[in-house]
PDB file of C-alpha atoms in Angstrom:
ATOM      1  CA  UNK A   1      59.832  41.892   7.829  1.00 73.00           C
ATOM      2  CA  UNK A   2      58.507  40.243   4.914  1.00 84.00           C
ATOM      3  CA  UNK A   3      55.110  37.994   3.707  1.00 92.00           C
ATOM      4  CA  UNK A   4      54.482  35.176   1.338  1.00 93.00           C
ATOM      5  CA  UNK A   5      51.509  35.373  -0.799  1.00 93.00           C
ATOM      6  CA  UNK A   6      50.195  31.433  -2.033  1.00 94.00           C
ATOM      7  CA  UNK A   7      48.602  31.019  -4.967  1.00 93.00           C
ATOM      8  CA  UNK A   8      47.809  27.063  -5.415  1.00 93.00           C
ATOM      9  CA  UNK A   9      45.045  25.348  -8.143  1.00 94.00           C
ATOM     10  CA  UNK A  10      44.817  21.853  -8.033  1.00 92.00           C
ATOM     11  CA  UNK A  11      42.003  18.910  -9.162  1.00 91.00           C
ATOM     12  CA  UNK A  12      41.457  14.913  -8.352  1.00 90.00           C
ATOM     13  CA  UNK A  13      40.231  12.528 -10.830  1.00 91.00           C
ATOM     14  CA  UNK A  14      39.575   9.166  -9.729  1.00 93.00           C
ATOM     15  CA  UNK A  15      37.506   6.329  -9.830  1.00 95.00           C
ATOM     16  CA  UNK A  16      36.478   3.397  -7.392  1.00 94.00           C
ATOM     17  CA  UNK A  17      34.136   0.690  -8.238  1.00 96.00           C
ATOM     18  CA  UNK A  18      33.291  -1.514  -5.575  1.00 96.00           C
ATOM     19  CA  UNK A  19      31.307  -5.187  -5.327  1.00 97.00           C
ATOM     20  CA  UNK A  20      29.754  -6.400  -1.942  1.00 97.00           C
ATOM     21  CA  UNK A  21      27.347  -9.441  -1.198  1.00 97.00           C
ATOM     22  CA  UNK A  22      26.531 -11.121   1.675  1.00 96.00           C
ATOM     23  CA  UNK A  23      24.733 -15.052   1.695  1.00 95.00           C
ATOM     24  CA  UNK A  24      23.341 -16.757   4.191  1.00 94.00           C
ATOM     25  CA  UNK A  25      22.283 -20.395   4.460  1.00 92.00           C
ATOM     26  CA  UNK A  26      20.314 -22.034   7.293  1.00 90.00           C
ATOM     27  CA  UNK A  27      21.641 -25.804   7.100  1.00 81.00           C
ATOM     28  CA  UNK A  28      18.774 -26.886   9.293  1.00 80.00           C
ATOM     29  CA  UNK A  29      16.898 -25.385  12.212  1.00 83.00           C
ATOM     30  CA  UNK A  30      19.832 -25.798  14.206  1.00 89.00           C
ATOM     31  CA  UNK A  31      22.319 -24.709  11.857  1.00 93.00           C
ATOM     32  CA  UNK A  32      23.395 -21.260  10.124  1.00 94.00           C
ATOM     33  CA  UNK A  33      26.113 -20.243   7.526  1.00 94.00           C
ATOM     34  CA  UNK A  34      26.967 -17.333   6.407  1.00 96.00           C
ATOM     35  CA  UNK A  35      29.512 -15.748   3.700  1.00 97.00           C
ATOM     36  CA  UNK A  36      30.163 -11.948   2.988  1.00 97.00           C
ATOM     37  CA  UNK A  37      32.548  -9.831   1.231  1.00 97.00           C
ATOM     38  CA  UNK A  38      33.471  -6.548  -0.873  1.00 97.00           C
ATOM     39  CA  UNK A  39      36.145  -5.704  -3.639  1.00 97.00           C
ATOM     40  CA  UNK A  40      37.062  -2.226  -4.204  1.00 97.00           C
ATOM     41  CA  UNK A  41      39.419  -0.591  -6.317  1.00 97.00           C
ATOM     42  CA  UNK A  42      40.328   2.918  -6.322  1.00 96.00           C
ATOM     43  CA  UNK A  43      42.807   5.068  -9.233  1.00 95.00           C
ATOM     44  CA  UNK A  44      43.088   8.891  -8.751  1.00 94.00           C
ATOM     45  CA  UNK A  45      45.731  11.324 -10.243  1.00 94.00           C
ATOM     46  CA  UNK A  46      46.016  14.961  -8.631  1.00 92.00           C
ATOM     47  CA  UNK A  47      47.573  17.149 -10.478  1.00 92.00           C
ATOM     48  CA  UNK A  48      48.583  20.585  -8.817  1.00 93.00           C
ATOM     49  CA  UNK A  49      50.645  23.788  -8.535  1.00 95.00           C
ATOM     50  CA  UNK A  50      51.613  26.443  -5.985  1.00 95.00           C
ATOM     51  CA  UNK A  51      52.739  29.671  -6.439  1.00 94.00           C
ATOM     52  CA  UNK A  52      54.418  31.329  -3.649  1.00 93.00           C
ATOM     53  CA  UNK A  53      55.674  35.355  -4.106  1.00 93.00           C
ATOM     54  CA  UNK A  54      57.958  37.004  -1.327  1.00 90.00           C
ATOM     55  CA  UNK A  55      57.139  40.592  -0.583  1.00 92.00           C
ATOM     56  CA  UNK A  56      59.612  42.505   1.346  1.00 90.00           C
ATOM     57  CA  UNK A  57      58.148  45.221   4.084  1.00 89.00           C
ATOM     58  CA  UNK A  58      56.880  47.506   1.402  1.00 89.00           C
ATOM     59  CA  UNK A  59      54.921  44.951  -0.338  1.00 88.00           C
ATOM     60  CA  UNK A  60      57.187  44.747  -3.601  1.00 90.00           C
ATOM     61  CA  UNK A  61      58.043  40.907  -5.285  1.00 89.00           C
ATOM     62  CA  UNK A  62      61.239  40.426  -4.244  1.00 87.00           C
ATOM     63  CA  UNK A  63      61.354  36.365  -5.470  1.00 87.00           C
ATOM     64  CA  UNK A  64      59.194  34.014  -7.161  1.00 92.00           C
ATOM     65  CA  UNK A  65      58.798  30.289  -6.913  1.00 94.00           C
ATOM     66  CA  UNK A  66      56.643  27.806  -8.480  1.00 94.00           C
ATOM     67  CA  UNK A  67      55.684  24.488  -7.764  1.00 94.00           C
ATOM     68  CA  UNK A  68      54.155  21.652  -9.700  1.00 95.00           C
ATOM     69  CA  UNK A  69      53.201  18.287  -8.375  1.00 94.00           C
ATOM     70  CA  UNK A  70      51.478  15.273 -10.060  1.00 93.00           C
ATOM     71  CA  UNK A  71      50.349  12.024  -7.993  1.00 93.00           C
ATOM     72  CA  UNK A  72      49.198   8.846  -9.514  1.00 94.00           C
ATOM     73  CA  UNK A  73      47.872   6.511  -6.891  1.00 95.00           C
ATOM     74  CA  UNK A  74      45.776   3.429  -7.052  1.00 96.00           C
ATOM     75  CA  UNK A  75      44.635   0.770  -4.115  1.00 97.00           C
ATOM     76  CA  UNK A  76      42.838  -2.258  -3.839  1.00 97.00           C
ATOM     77  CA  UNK A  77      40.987  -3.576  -0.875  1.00 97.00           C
ATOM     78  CA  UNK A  78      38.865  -6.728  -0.383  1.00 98.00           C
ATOM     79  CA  UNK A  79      37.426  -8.273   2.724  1.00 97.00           C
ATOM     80  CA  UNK A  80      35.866 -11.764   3.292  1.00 97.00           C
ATOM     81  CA  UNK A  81      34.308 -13.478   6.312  1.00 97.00           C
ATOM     82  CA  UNK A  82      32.967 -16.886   7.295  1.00 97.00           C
ATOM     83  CA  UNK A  83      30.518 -17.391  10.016  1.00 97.00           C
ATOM     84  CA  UNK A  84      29.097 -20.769  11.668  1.00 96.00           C
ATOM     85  CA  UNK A  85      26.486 -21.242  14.478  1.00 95.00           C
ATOM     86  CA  UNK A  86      25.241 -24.277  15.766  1.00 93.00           C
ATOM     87  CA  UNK A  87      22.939 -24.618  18.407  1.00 92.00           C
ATOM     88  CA  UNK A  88      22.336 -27.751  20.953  1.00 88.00           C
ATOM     89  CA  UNK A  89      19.284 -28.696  22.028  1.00 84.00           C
ATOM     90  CA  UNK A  90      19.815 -27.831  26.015  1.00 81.00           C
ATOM     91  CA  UNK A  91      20.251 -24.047  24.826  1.00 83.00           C
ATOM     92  CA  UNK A  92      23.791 -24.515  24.470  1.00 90.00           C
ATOM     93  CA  UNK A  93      25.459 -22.941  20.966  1.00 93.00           C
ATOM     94  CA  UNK A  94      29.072 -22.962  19.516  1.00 95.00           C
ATOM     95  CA  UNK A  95      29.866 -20.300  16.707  1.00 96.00           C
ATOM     96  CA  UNK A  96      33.113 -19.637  14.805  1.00 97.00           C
ATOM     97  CA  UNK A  97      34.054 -17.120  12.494  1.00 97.00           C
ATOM     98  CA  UNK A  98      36.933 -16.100  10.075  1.00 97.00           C
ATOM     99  CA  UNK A  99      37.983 -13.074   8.560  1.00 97.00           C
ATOM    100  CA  UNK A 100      40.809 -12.353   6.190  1.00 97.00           C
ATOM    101  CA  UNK A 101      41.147  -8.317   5.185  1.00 98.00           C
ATOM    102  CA  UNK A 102      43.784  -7.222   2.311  1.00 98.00           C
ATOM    103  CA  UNK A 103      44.716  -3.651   1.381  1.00 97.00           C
ATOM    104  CA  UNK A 104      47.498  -2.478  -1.463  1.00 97.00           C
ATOM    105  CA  UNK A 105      48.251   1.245  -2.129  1.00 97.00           C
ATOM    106  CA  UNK A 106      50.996   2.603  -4.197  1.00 96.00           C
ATOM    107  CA  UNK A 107      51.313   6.156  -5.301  1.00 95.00           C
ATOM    108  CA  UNK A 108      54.178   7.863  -7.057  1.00 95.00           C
ATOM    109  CA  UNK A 109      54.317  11.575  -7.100  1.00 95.00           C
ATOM    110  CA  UNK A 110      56.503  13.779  -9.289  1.00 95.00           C
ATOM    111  CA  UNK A 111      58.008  17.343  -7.774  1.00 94.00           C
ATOM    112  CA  UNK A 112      59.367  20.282 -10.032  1.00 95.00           C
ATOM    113  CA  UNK A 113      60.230  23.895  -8.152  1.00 95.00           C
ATOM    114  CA  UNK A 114      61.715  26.551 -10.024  1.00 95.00           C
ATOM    115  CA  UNK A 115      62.328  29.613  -9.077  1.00 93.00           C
ATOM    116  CA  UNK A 116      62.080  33.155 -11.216  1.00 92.00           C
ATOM    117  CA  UNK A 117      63.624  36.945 -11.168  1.00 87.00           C
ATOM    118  CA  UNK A 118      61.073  39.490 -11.484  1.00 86.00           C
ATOM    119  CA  UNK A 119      61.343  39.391 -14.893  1.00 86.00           C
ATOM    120  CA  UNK A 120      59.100  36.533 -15.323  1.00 87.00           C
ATOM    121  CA  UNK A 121      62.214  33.567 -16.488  1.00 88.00           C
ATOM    122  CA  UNK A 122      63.046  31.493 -14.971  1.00 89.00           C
ATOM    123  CA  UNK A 123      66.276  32.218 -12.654  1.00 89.00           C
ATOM    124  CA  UNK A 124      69.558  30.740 -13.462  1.00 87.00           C
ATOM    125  CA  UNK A 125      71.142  31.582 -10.041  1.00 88.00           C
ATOM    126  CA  UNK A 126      69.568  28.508  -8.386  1.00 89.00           C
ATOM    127  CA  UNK A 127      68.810  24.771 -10.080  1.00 92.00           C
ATOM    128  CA  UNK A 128      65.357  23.424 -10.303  1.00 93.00           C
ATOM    129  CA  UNK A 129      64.269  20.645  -7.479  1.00 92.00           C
ATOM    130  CA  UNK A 130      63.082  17.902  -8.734  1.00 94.00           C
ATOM    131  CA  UNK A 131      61.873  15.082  -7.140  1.00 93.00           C
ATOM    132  CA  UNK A 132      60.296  11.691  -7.029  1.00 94.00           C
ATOM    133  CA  UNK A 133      58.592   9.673  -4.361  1.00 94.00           C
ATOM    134  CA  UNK A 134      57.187   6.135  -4.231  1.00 96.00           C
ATOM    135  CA  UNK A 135      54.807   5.013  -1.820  1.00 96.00           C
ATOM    136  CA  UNK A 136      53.829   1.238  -1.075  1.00 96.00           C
ATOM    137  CA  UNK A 137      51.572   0.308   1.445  1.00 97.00           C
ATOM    138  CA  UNK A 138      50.012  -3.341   2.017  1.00 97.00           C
ATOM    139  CA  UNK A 139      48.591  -4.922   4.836  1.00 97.00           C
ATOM    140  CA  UNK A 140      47.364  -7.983   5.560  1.00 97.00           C
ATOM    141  CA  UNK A 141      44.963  -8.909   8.508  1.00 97.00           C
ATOM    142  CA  UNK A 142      43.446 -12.283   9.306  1.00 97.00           C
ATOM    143  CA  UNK A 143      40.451 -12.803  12.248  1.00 97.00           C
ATOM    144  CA  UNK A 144      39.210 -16.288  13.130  1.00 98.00           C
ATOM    145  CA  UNK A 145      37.290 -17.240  16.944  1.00 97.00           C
ATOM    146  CA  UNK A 146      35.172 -19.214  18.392  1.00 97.00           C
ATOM    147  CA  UNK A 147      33.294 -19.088  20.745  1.00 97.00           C
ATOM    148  CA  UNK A 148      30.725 -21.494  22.921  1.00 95.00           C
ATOM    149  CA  UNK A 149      27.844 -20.963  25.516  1.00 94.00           C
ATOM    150  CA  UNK A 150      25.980 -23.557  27.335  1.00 91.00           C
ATOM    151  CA  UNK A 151      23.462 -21.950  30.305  1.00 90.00           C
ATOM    152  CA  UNK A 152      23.008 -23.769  33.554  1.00 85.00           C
ATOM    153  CA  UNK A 153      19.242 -23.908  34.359  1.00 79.00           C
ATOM    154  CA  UNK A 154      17.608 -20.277  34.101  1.00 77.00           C
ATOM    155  CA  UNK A 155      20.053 -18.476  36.151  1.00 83.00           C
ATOM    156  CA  UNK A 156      23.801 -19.350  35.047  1.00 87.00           C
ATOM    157  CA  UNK A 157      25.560 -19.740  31.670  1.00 89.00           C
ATOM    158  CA  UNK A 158      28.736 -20.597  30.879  1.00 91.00           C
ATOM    159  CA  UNK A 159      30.855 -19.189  28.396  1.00 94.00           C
ATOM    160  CA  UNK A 160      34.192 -19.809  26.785  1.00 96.00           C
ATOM    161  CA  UNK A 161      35.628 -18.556  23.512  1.00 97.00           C
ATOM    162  CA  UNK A 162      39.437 -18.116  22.086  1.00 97.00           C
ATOM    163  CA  UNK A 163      40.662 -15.829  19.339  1.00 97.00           C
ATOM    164  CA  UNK A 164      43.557 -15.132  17.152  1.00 97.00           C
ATOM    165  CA  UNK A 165      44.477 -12.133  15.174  1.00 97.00           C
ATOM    166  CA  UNK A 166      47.780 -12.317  12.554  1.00 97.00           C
ATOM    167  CA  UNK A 167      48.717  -8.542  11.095  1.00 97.00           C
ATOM    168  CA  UNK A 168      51.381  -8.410   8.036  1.00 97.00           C
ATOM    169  CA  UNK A 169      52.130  -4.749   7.452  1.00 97.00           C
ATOM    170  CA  UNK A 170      54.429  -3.315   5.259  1.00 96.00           C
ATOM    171  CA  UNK A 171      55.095   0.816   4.365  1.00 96.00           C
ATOM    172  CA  UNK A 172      57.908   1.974   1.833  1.00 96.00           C
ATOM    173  CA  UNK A 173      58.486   5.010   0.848  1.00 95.00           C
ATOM    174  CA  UNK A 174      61.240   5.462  -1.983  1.00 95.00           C
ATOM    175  CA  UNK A 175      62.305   9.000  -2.717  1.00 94.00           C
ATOM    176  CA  UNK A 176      64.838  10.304  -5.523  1.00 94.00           C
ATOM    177  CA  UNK A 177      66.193  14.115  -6.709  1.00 92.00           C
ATOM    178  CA  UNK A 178      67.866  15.309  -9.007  1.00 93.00           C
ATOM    179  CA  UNK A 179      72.131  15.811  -8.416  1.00 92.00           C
ATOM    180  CA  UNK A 180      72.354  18.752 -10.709  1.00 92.00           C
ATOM    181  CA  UNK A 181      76.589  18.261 -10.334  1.00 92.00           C
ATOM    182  CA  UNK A 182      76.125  14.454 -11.562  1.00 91.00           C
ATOM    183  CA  UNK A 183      73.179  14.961 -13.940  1.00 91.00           C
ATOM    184  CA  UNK A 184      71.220  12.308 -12.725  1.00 93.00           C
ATOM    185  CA  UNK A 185      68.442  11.166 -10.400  1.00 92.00           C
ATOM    186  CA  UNK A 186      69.899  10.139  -6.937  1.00 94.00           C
ATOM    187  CA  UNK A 187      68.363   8.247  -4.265  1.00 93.00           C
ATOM    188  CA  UNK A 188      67.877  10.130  -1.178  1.00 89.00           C
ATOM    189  CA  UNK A 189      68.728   8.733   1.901  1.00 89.00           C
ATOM    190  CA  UNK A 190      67.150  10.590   4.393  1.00 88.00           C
ATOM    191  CA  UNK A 191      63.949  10.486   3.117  1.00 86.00           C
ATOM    192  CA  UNK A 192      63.973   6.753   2.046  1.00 92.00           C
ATOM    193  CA  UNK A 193      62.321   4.027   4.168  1.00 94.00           C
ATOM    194  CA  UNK A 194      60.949   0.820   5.143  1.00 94.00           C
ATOM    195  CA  UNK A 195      58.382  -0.146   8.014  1.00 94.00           C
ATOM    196  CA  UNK A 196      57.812  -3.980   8.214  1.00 93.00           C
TER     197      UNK A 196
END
């Protein structure tokens, strides 16, 4: 039997300004328009380690491994809608309304992992990992409708409406390591991938 003990620090620094407003306009008595949307922007880098030490039964170090991971990421988002109502003098009203969302992410985090002999060096008997991922995410929604009511003396109303939702979505993830026997960073396959 044997036991791990973890030993991780870590911080995030980021930063996200955002800008919303919303107007409205009533045309006429009859009539309303209406615009809203928000920008945001977001950067954050996390910077962490991990120490992990393996303890055999009695509770002595038997190896020692160390991990260090940095992560730049930054995303923008912004959303915008239109909205019109009109309304008919027999208590009927027609309304449409548009939306169009858009989010971008990309992140690219750096892996080292040595490991060390219980002399505190670093141990020649196995090569460092190091690794590199790349993360892309944007998506791209868009919302219109309309819809329309007219009422049928006091106790019956009619309604009708249609809408139509388009989704673009697209997820990468791009991951290399280093081949210690050709000296170079190599793509890696099996982690490597792309969701459209």
């Amino acid at each position: 039997a044997y036991s791990i003990n973890q030993f991780s620090t870590g911080q995030k620094i980021s930063m996200s300004p955002t800008i919303s407003g919303n107007f409205d306009w009533s045309l006429k008595k009859d009539q309303s328009f209406s615009i809203n949307y928000l920008l945001n922007y977001n950067y954050g880098v996390t910077p962490d380690s991990v120490k992990y030490n393996y303890l055999d039964s009695a509770s002595w170090l038997t190896r020692d491994t160390r991990r260090t991971t940095t992560e730049f990421g930054n995303s923008v988002s912004a959303d915008g809608g239109l909205n019109y109502t009109r309304k008919f003098k027999r208590g009927s009203d027609i309304s449409t309304s548009t939306n169009l969302n858009y989010n971008y992410f990309r992140e690219n985090a750096a892996f080292y992992q040595q490991e060390f002999n219980l002399s505190n060096e670093a141990d020649s008997n196995y090569n460092p990992l190091i690794q590199n991922n790349y993360r892309l995410e944007s998506s791209l929604v868009s919302t219109t409708q309309i819809d329309y009511t007219h009422p049928f003396k006091d106790k019956y109303k009619f309604e009708v409406g249609g809408k139509v939702n388009i989704r673009n979505v697209l997820n990468t993830l791009t991951a290399d390591s280093f081949d210690h026997s050709q000296g170079r960073l190599v793509l890696d396959s099996t982690i490597t991938n792309v969701f459209h």
